[in-house]
Amino acid sequence: MQATIATILAKAQTEFSALQTRAEFETAKARYVGPNGEFTALLKQMGSVPKDQRPALGKLINEAKVRLQSLLDAALRTIADREIAAQLGPAVDPTLPSPDAGPGTYHPLTLVREEMCRILRRAGFSVADGPEVDTEFYNFDALNTPPEHPARDVQDTFFFPENARFGNVSKRVPEERYLLRSHTSTVQIRTMLKRPPPIRIVSPGRVFRRDTTDATHSANFHQLECLYVDRDVTVRDLKALLDYIFAALLGPDTKTRFRPHYFGYTEPSFEVDLSARHLPKVNKEWIEIGGCGMVDPSVFEAVGYDPEVWTGYAFGMGLERLAMLLYGIDDIRYFYQNDLRFLRQFA
Amino acid sequence: MKISLNWLKQYVALEAPVDEIAHALVFLGFEVEGIVRTGAPKLDHVVVGEILTRVRHPNADKLSVCTVDVGPAGGVKTIVCGAPNCDAGRRVPVALPGAVLPGDFEIKQSKIRGQLSDGMMCAPDELGLGTEHAGLLLLDGAPALGTPINEVLPSGDVVFDLEITPNRPDALSHIGIARELAAWFRQDLRFPEIKFNDLVTETARPDILSEVRVESPADCPLYIAILVTGVKVGPSPAWMQERLKAVGLRPINNLVDVGNYAMLELGQPVHVFDAKKIGGRRIVVRRAADREKLVTLDGKERTLSSRMLVIADADKPMVVAGIMGGEKAEVDSTTTDVVLEAAYFRPQSVRWTSKRLGLASDSSYRFERGVDPHSTFEAARRTIDLILETAGGHVVGPLYHVGGDRPWKREITLTSDYVRRRLGFPLSDDEMRNALKLLNLAIVGESRKETGPEWTVDIPSYRSDLDRPIDLVEEVLRLYGSDRVPPAPCIGPALLDGDDDPVVVFNRKVSAYLVGQNYHEVVNYTLRSANELKVWVSRAAAQELALANPFVEDQSHLRPTLLLGMLESLKLNQSRGVEACRLFETGRVFVERDGVAHECAAVAFLNCHNEKDRAWLPRAAADFYTAKRHVEILAGHAGVELGKSALSPVSGAYPDWQEDHSASAGEMTDGWAARFGLVNLAMLRAAGIEGQVWAGIFVILPEKLPADSIRRRYQPISLFPAALRDIALVVDASRHADDVRRTLAQVAQAAAAGAFTVEQIKVFDVYKGQGLPEGKKSLAFSLAFRSAVRTLTDEEVNAAFTKIKQDIAADGSISVRV
């Protein structure tokens, strides 16, 4: 009997170590410890063993049983390990690049626009939007630009044919013409006509000028304008806003200054100069960044606000120009070519 | 506009350095676009010398050693010179030791390669005369040796190039700018003394000029004509020529130059006719006849129209009024009698004519912006002085003065409190009074109000841009210094007006999604070419979206889709060898429907699969369903559930999409449209783009975007297990899966009969081929049944499932695959 046990164990050891799959394992296991297994048969013989030999033999069989179980466990572990190894595949080379698409990117004009909107939001401005196709009233008349004014020249503004129809852009008077807005001030007019004061909006958007495309000019470009209308708004408040905006954008040592200028829709009007450290490719102290002023009373009259009660300021700037200053870009056309080597730099 | 500093100094004492004057100009509101220094600056110890001898420097091939006579005071100097033209006998500028040349270059006695040099002979650039450095400046006319060089060279001047804003026509002259600088520097303005006092001693000469008639007083409210006889044409005096040259004008002769000088001095354009060339001895200010012709001074024949104003003689136009003279009536070397014209022409008339003829001049520029008609006579008198001074002659009566009888009077009432409330910082009453006074805005009345003084301010005629109290606030601030607005904290009401505009919010959301999907945002022009629209969109779009006045041919139409620009971006990257496969753009597009255009918010993306783009580990390419999922999500951000609307395959109406591989939804019926799938391959190839492009667009009318996000209601979820069954249905191969799914859903719903819900019907396999009849396909669906209140039994689920299998086949178009 003892010899038989030893033979069975030896055979089991050899057989189990050769097992490859769970199915083979189950068959092998059944061959030994199943109802008809060799080892089970051995156990069945225990009844015929003389009483005095039983304790010794029982111990022997128990030991064999434990041994057999550990052989089975080991075989199963090997199989499980092999299965996992098969699922894993070969080891990775961590230095190989991921073949997946690289990170998506926002366009630099979007980044600059959103940053300005965030800064202005802190000052209480919400973002307003309006149509790119607009009419003479919103682009000129309401902004104190009378019919004979040189700014209305067809040389500078894109117009649509007299019979053009735009289903969702409202005209003020039937005979006025559609045009591509030459500034985002149209949004100020539309907003003021829609809502009573106080008003505090920023309107970023695309504008159009009939201009030769070169390193600094583009047939369409983007502006960002702020409008604040309330009681007792002053020139000093306007200066305070601009100081805040540019300090928030470029750091606390940034300065702004006003130069007198002329715009039909503001009085007084200024051009805004900016002085900031660390702007790339800028080698003069003051650089022009935008225009601003106190809303002209005639604009309030055009939108039905009482100019005796309401005062306000407006500020506008070109987003391309700002982006060019911030990033040190020297040609406006790069924004519209969309070379990925350019776009990826701003992520 | 060019302004000469020397010229300005005739009217105002300007001792300040140039950069301070430039600063003053800028803060008065006149942007300085350039500063050019002309002539020689003041140079001490630089004199005229003559080269006596020249020998080669013993130690340097390219240098010469010269002896130079610098006049009785200096004697003969030895000077080493590197210029090629230092030949004996030449007279040249010599900088003696002690001279300081431009650039702080001090001249000292020195040794050059062992040879003593006692000064320097100068090239033009070394004296601050331009950039010429090829050789020494050779002095013509044998000036006396030892003469200080400034007496020989043209004197130095500084010319400012100023941008004058359209509201300030009064500043389009040297007097105008001098007036402003006088105010800034608190100096007096010295207006040129006018000698002509309208007294005419000569008897009338109707044989030269018998009548001046204005037939279009609306276009010409004031016309002054003065006859001067016995003038002598010749060059104008040197001082006048120098002034004109400084500001970029070429001197012609004394009479022409006087006209230009007067205009640049006073801002009033004037015209000088040769009186003998005035046919019929009559000047008639009238509208031109249609198709009437005139050869203008630039030698071009102009065809006039009846809206254009001309100055004519008895039978032909001589001048396009206020714009340019004709060749025929011009002053020439034989002229002896002249007529001076000073007039006021309506700005709109001049502008219209100038634009229509494509003809502009210094004169038209000023008339368009508006000259001061109340100063016209004064300007005429000043011009007469200049004519008599430079060309001699006698004024002959009568002085013709037609129109211009409306006197000027304007007063503005202003309180100091109003100024302070607009500015927002304290400015004393005296500071305000002073600013107004300096600008010749006389306070002609003052009364006390509760809040401070109230002033009546008299506005001079040349400042017709000042009309309201707010205009005077600007004047006060201008003189106070707009760069002196004190800083202040940025404080405003705490609450926002409202949310950001829905279009802005939508753009942010879709951009964030697509960036998260590894797309790159691009920005393209709104304007596209007609041909592109015809090819890619439709003829109707090309018609309805056209501009009336495009600037360049390939930017003549509004973009109807973002796809065109994005494909161009893709192509640019491909052509530059830059791998670019995922692009997106947001922005406005213009959708034409039934002859009406609509401005829409839009988002579009493209995903290009290019066989040429290799990877060490290949990834599955994008396909139709990639595009579909993106569009569903983008539409979702606009509050549109794409799954709830009918999807149809694209038809020929959208040539940019590949038939059988693209779909379309919305069609603007509810204000939105979506299209997605494969971009037409043949068109891509024709456009020179490689690879397959899967793309999607979503457009929506801005007003259809939801202003507020909808507050959702919670739906309870069942905690009981689902019962799952699979079913395969055989249908015509052309039938859409969603059609079958909807039929199945109806049948299943009916079978469940309200006892439980059909939670999900999901297609998990599509099969065509062996085992199925030709022209058929099998769609396998998994169905999930669930109850909210109990665990379903096999019996009830099986009963329902059996019923589904029977009912689904009822109409014969669907059979259950077994």
GROMACS .gro file of N, CA and C in nm, chain A residues 36-108:
model
  219
   36ASN      N    1  -1.401   0.800  -0.932
   36ASN     CA    2  -1.335   0.680  -0.978
   36ASN      C    3  -1.184   0.695  -0.983
   37GLY      N    4  -1.136   0.791  -0.908
   37GLY     CA    5  -0.994   0.821  -0.915
   37GLY      C    6  -0.909   0.715  -0.844
   38GLU      N    7  -0.782   0.716  -0.881
   38GLU     CA    8  -0.688   0.618  -0.825
   38GLU      C    9  -0.675   0.635  -0.675
   39PHE      N   10  -0.664   0.761  -0.635
   39PHE     CA   11  -0.646   0.787  -0.494
   39PHE      C   12  -0.773   0.760  -0.417
   40THR      N   13  -0.885   0.787  -0.476
   40THR     CA   14  -1.015   0.757  -0.414
   40THR      C   15  -1.027   0.605  -0.394
   41ALA      N   16  -0.981   0.530  -0.495
   41ALA     CA   17  -0.986   0.385  -0.485
   41ALA      C   18  -0.902   0.337  -0.367
   42LEU      N   19  -0.791   0.405  -0.346
   42LEU     CA   20  -0.703   0.370  -0.236
   42LEU      C   21  -0.774   0.390  -0.102
   43LEU      N   22  -0.846   0.502  -0.098
   43LEU     CA   23  -0.918   0.532   0.026
   43LEU      C   24  -1.022   0.424   0.053
   44LYS      N   25  -1.084   0.381  -0.056
   44LYS     CA   26  -1.190   0.278  -0.039
   44LYS      C   27  -1.132   0.149   0.017
   45GLN      N   28  -1.002   0.124  -0.011
   45GLN     CA   29  -0.939   0.001   0.038
   45GLN      C   30  -0.914   0.005   0.188
   46MET      N   31  -0.923   0.123   0.247
   46MET     CA   32  -0.893   0.140   0.390
   46MET      C   33  -0.976   0.045   0.477
   47GLY      N   34  -1.102   0.020   0.432
   47GLY     CA   35  -1.190  -0.067   0.510
   47GLY      C   36  -1.131  -0.208   0.527
   48SER      N   37  -1.058  -0.255   0.431
   48SER     CA   38  -1.007  -0.391   0.434
   48SER      C   39  -0.869  -0.399   0.503
   49VAL      N   40  -0.822  -0.286   0.547
   49VAL     CA   41  -0.691  -0.289   0.614
   49VAL      C   42  -0.709  -0.335   0.758
   50PRO      N   43  -0.619  -0.421   0.807
   50PRO     CA   44  -0.631  -0.469   0.947
   50PRO      C   45  -0.629  -0.349   1.042
   51LYS      N   46  -0.704  -0.370   1.155
   51LYS     CA   47  -0.724  -0.262   1.248
   51LYS      C   48  -0.596  -0.203   1.301
   52ASP      N   49  -0.499  -0.288   1.333
   52ASP     CA   50  -0.378  -0.238   1.395
   52ASP      C   51  -0.293  -0.153   1.299
   53GLN      N   52  -0.310  -0.180   1.170
   53GLN     CA   53  -0.230  -0.103   1.073
   53GLN      C   54  -0.297   0.031   1.035
   54ARG      N   55  -0.423   0.039   1.075
   54ARG     CA   56  -0.497   0.156   1.027
   54ARG      C   57  -0.438   0.291   1.068
   55PRO      N   58  -0.405   0.308   1.199
   55PRO     CA   59  -0.353   0.443   1.234
   55PRO      C   60  -0.234   0.484   1.148
   56ALA      N   61  -0.141   0.394   1.133
   56ALA     CA   62  -0.019   0.429   1.058
   56ALA      C   63  -0.052   0.460   0.912
   57LEU      N   64  -0.132   0.367   0.861
   57LEU     CA   65  -0.169   0.384   0.720
   57LEU      C   66  -0.253   0.510   0.699
   58GLY      N   67  -0.345   0.529   0.795
   58GLY     CA   68  -0.429   0.652   0.787
   58GLY      C   69  -0.342   0.777   0.783
   59LYS      N   70  -0.241   0.777   0.868
   59LYS     CA   71  -0.152   0.894   0.869
   59LYS      C   72  -0.085   0.911   0.734
   60LEU      N   73  -0.041   0.797   0.684
   60LEU     CA   74   0.029   0.796   0.556
   60LEU      C   75  -0.063   0.852   0.444
   61ILE      N   76  -0.187   0.805   0.448
   61ILE     CA   77  -0.282   0.848   0.343
   61ILE      C   78  -0.317   0.996   0.356
   62ASN      N   79  -0.332   1.036   0.482
   62ASN     CA   80  -0.357   1.180   0.504
   62ASN      C   81  -0.245   1.266   0.449
   63GLU      N   82  -0.125   1.224   0.480
   63GLU     CA   83  -0.010   1.299   0.428
   63GLU      C   84  -0.013   1.303   0.275
   64ALA      N   85  -0.044   1.185   0.220
   64ALA     CA   86  -0.050   1.176   0.073
   64ALA      C   87  -0.159   1.268   0.018
   65LYS      N   88  -0.271   1.274   0.092
   65LYS     CA   89  -0.384   1.357   0.048
   65LYS      C   90  -0.344   1.506   0.046
   66VAL      N   91  -0.275   1.544   0.154
   66VAL     CA   92  -0.229   1.684   0.162
   66VAL      C   93  -0.132   1.714   0.048
   67ARG      N   94  -0.044   1.618   0.029
   67ARG     CA   95   0.057   1.635  -0.075
   67ARG      C   96  -0.010   1.649  -0.213
   68LEU      N   97  -0.108   1.559  -0.237
   68LEU     CA   98  -0.179   1.560  -0.365
   68LEU      C   99  -0.250   1.695  -0.385
   69GLN      N  100  -0.313   1.743  -0.275
   69GLN     CA  101  -0.384   1.872  -0.285
   69GLN      C  102  -0.287   1.984  -0.319
   70SER      N  103  -0.168   1.981  -0.258
   70SER     CA  104  -0.075   2.089  -0.286
   70SER      C  105  -0.024   2.082  -0.428
   71LEU      N  106  -0.010   1.956  -0.477
   71LEU     CA  107   0.028   1.941  -0.619
   71LEU      C  108  -0.079   1.999  -0.710
   72LEU      N  109  -0.205   1.969  -0.674
   72LEU     CA  110  -0.317   2.023  -0.754
   72LEU      C  111  -0.318   2.176  -0.750
   73ASP      N  112  -0.301   2.229  -0.629
   73ASP     CA  113  -0.303   2.376  -0.614
   73ASP      C  114  -0.193   2.440  -0.699
   74ALA      N  115  -0.075   2.378  -0.689
   74ALA     CA  116   0.038   2.434  -0.764
   74ALA      C  117   0.010   2.431  -0.913
   75ALA      N  118  -0.046   2.317  -0.959
   75ALA     CA  119  -0.076   2.305  -1.102
   75ALA      C  120  -0.177   2.411  -1.144
   76LEU      N  121  -0.278   2.432  -1.061
   76LEU     CA  122  -0.382   2.530  -1.093
   76LEU      C  123  -0.324   2.672  -1.097
   77ARG      N  124  -0.235   2.697  -1.000
   77ARG     CA  125  -0.171   2.829  -0.995
   77ARG      C  126  -0.091   2.855  -1.123
   78THR      N  127  -0.017   2.748  -1.162
   78THR     CA  128   0.064   2.762  -1.284
   78THR      C  129  -0.025   2.794  -1.405
   79ILE      N  130  -0.137   2.718  -1.409
   79ILE     CA  131  -0.229   2.741  -1.521
   79ILE      C  132  -0.284   2.883  -1.517
   80ALA      N  133  -0.328   2.928  -1.399
   80ALA     CA  134  -0.384   3.064  -1.385
   80ALA      C  135  -0.279   3.168  -1.423
   81ASP      N  136  -0.156   3.145  -1.376
   81ASP     CA  137  -0.049   3.240  -1.411
   81ASP      C  138  -0.030   3.247  -1.560
   82ARG      N  139  -0.032   3.125  -1.621
   82ARG     CA  140  -0.011   3.122  -1.766
   82ARG      C  141  -0.124   3.194  -1.839
   83GLU      N  142  -0.246   3.172  -1.788
   83GLU     CA  143  -0.361   3.242  -1.849
   83GLU      C  144  -0.343   3.392  -1.841
   84ILE      N  145  -0.305   3.447  -1.727
   84ILE     CA  146  -0.288   3.591  -1.711
   84ILE      C  147  -0.176   3.640  -1.802
   85ALA      N  148  -0.066   3.555  -1.802
   85ALA     CA  149   0.047   3.596  -1.886
   85ALA      C  150   0.001   3.607  -2.032
   86ALA      N  151  -0.086   3.509  -2.071
   86ALA     CA  152  -0.135   3.512  -2.211
   86ALA      C  153  -0.217   3.638  -2.235
   87GLN      N  154  -0.295   3.682  -2.133
   87GLN     CA  155  -0.375   3.805  -2.150
   87GLN      C  156  -0.287   3.929  -2.154
   88LEU      N  157  -0.176   3.922  -2.086
   88LEU     CA  158  -0.092   4.042  -2.073
   88LEU      C  159  -0.014   4.075  -2.200
   89GLY      N  160   0.028   3.975  -2.271
   89GLY     CA  161   0.114   4.004  -2.385
   89GLY      C  162   0.254   4.040  -2.337
   90PRO      N  163   0.339   4.080  -2.433
   90PRO     CA  164   0.478   4.110  -2.396
   90PRO      C  165   0.487   4.238  -2.312
   91ALA      N  166   0.598   4.257  -2.248
   91ALA     CA  167   0.619   4.376  -2.165
   91ALA      C  168   0.620   4.501  -2.252
   92VAL      N  169   0.571   4.612  -2.194
   92VAL     CA  170   0.568   4.736  -2.273
   92VAL      C  171   0.704   4.803  -2.273
   93ASP      N  172   0.729   4.882  -2.380
   93ASP     CA  173   0.844   4.972  -2.382
   93ASP      C  174   0.790   5.110  -2.345
   94PRO      N  175   0.812   5.152  -2.222
   94PRO     CA  176   0.748   5.276  -2.178
   94PRO      C  177   0.796   5.400  -2.255
   95THR      N  178   0.902   5.384  -2.330
   95THR     CA  179   0.954   5.501  -2.400
   95THR      C  180   0.891   5.521  -2.538
   96LEU      N  181   0.815   5.420  -2.584
   96LEU     CA  182   0.750   5.440  -2.714
   96LEU      C  183   0.639   5.544  -2.701
   97PRO      N  184   0.618   5.626  -2.804
   97PRO     CA  185   0.514   5.729  -2.794
   97PRO      C  186   0.375   5.669  -2.808
   98SER      N  187   0.279   5.732  -2.744
   98SER     CA  188   0.141   5.687  -2.761
   98SER      C  189   0.096   5.719  -2.904
   99PRO      N  190   0.035   5.621  -2.969
   99PRO     CA  191  -0.014   5.649  -3.105
   99PRO      C  192  -0.145   5.728  -3.104
  100ASP      N  193  -0.202   5.751  -2.986
  100ASP     CA  194  -0.329   5.824  -2.982
  100ASP      C  195  -0.307   5.972  -3.015
  101ALA      N  196  -0.415   6.036  -3.056
  101ALA     CA  197  -0.409   6.178  -3.092
  101ALA      C  198  -0.364   6.260  -2.972
  102GLY      N  199  -0.283   6.358  -3.000
  102GLY     CA  200  -0.232   6.445  -2.894
  102GLY      C  201  -0.344   6.530  -2.836
  103PRO      N  202  -0.313   6.614  -2.739
  103PRO     CA  203  -0.422   6.690  -2.678
  103PRO      C  204  -0.484   6.787  -2.778
  104GLY      N  205  -0.613   6.807  -2.767
  104GLY     CA  206  -0.680   6.909  -2.847
  104GLY      C  207  -0.635   7.046  -2.800
  105THR      N  208  -0.654   7.146  -2.884
  105THR     CA  209  -0.609   7.280  -2.847
  105THR      C  210  -0.715   7.383  -2.879
  106TYR      N  211  -0.717   7.487  -2.798
  106TYR     CA  212  -0.798   7.605  -2.829
  106TYR      C  213  -0.714   7.699  -2.915
  107HIS      N  214  -0.781   7.769  -3.004
  107HIS     CA  215  -0.713   7.868  -3.087
  107HIS      C  216  -0.667   7.985  -2.998
  108PRO      N  217  -0.551   8.042  -3.028
  108PRO     CA  218  -0.503   8.153  -2.942
  108PRO      C  219  -0.601   8.268  -2.930
   0.00000   0.00000   0.00000
